[in-house]
mmCIF file of C-alpha atoms in Angstrom:
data_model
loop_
_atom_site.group_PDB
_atom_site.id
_atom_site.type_symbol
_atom_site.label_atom_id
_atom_site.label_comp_id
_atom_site.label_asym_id
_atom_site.label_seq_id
_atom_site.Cartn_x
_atom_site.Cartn_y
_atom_site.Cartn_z
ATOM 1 C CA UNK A 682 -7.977 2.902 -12.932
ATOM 2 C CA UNK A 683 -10.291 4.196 -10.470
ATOM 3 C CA UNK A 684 -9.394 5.519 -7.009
ATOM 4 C CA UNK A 685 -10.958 2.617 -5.365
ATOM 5 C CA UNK A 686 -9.856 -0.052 -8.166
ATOM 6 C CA UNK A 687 -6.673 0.823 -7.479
ATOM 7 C CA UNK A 688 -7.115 0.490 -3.362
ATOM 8 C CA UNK A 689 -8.648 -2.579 -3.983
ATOM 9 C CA UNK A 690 -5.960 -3.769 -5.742
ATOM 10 C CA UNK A 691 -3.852 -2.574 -3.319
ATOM 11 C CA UNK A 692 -5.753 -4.115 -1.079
ATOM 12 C CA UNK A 693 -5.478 -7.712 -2.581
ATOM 13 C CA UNK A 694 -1.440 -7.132 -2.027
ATOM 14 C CA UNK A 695 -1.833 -6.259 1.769
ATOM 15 C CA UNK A 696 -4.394 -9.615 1.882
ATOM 16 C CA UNK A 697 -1.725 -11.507 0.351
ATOM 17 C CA UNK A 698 0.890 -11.082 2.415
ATOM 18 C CA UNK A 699 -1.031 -10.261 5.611
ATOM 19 C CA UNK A 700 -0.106 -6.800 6.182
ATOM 20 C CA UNK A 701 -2.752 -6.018 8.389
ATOM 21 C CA UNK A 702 -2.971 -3.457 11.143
ATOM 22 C CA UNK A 703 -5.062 -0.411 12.409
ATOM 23 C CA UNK A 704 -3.636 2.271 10.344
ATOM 24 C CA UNK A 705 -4.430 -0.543 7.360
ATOM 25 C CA UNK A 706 -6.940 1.971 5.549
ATOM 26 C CA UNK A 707 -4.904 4.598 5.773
ATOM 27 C CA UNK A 708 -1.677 2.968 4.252
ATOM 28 C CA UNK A 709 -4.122 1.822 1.256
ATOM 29 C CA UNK A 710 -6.098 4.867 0.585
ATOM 30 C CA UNK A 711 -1.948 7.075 0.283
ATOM 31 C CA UNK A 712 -0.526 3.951 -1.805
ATOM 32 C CA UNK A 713 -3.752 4.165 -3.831
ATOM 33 C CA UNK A 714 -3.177 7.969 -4.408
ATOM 34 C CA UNK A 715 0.177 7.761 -4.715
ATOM 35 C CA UNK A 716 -0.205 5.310 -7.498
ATOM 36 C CA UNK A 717 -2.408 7.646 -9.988
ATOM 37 C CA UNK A 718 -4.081 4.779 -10.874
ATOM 38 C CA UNK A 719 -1.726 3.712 -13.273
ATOM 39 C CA UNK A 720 -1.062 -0.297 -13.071
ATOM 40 C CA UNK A 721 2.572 0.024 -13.391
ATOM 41 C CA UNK A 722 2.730 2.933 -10.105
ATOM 42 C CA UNK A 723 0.500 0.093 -8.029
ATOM 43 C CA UNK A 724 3.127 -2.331 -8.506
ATOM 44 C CA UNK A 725 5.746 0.181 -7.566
ATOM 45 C CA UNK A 726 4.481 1.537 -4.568
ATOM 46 C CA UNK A 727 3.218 -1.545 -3.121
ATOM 47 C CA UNK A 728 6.521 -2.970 -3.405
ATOM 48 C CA UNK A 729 8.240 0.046 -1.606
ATOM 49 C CA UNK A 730 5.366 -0.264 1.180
ATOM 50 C CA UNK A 731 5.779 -3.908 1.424
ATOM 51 C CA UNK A 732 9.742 -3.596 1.831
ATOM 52 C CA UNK A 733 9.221 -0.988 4.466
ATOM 53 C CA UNK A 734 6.500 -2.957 5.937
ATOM 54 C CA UNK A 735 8.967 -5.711 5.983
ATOM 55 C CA UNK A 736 12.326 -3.898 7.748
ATOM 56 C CA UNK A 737 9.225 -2.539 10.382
ATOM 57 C CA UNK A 738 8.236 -6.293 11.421
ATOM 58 C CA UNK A 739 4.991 -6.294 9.756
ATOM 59 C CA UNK A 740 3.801 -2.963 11.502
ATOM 60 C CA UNK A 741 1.497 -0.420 9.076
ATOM 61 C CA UNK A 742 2.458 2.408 11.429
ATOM 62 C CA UNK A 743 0.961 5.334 9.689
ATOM 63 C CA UNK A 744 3.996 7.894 10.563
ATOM 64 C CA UNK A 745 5.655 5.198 8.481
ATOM 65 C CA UNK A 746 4.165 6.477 5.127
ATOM 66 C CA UNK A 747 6.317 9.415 4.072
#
């Protein structure tokens, strides 16, 4: 997939369980990298984003990412 197919997608996840925020684009545009574009890396690093997202209380701090 695409760079932006796969942020989309990633952004579809974030949509879906309203992990919303100002550093939002950021968080997308790393998991989107991170992920290669390979379906099977999207899945896996939006679930590790949306379990840290999670223990944070919803926050998308950016210094949150590494």
């Amino acid at each position: 997939m695409s760079h932006e197919e796969a942020a989309n997608a990633i952004q579809g996840i974030f949509d879906a369980y309203n992990f919303n925020g100002p550093d939002q684009a950021t968080w997308i545009d790393e998991l989107a990298s991170l992920s290669q574009g390979w379906p099977q890396h999207i899945n896996s690093v939006a679930v590790a984003a949306g379990q840290i997202i999670r223990d944070h209380g919803g926050s998308l701090q950016s210094d949150l990412l590494p």
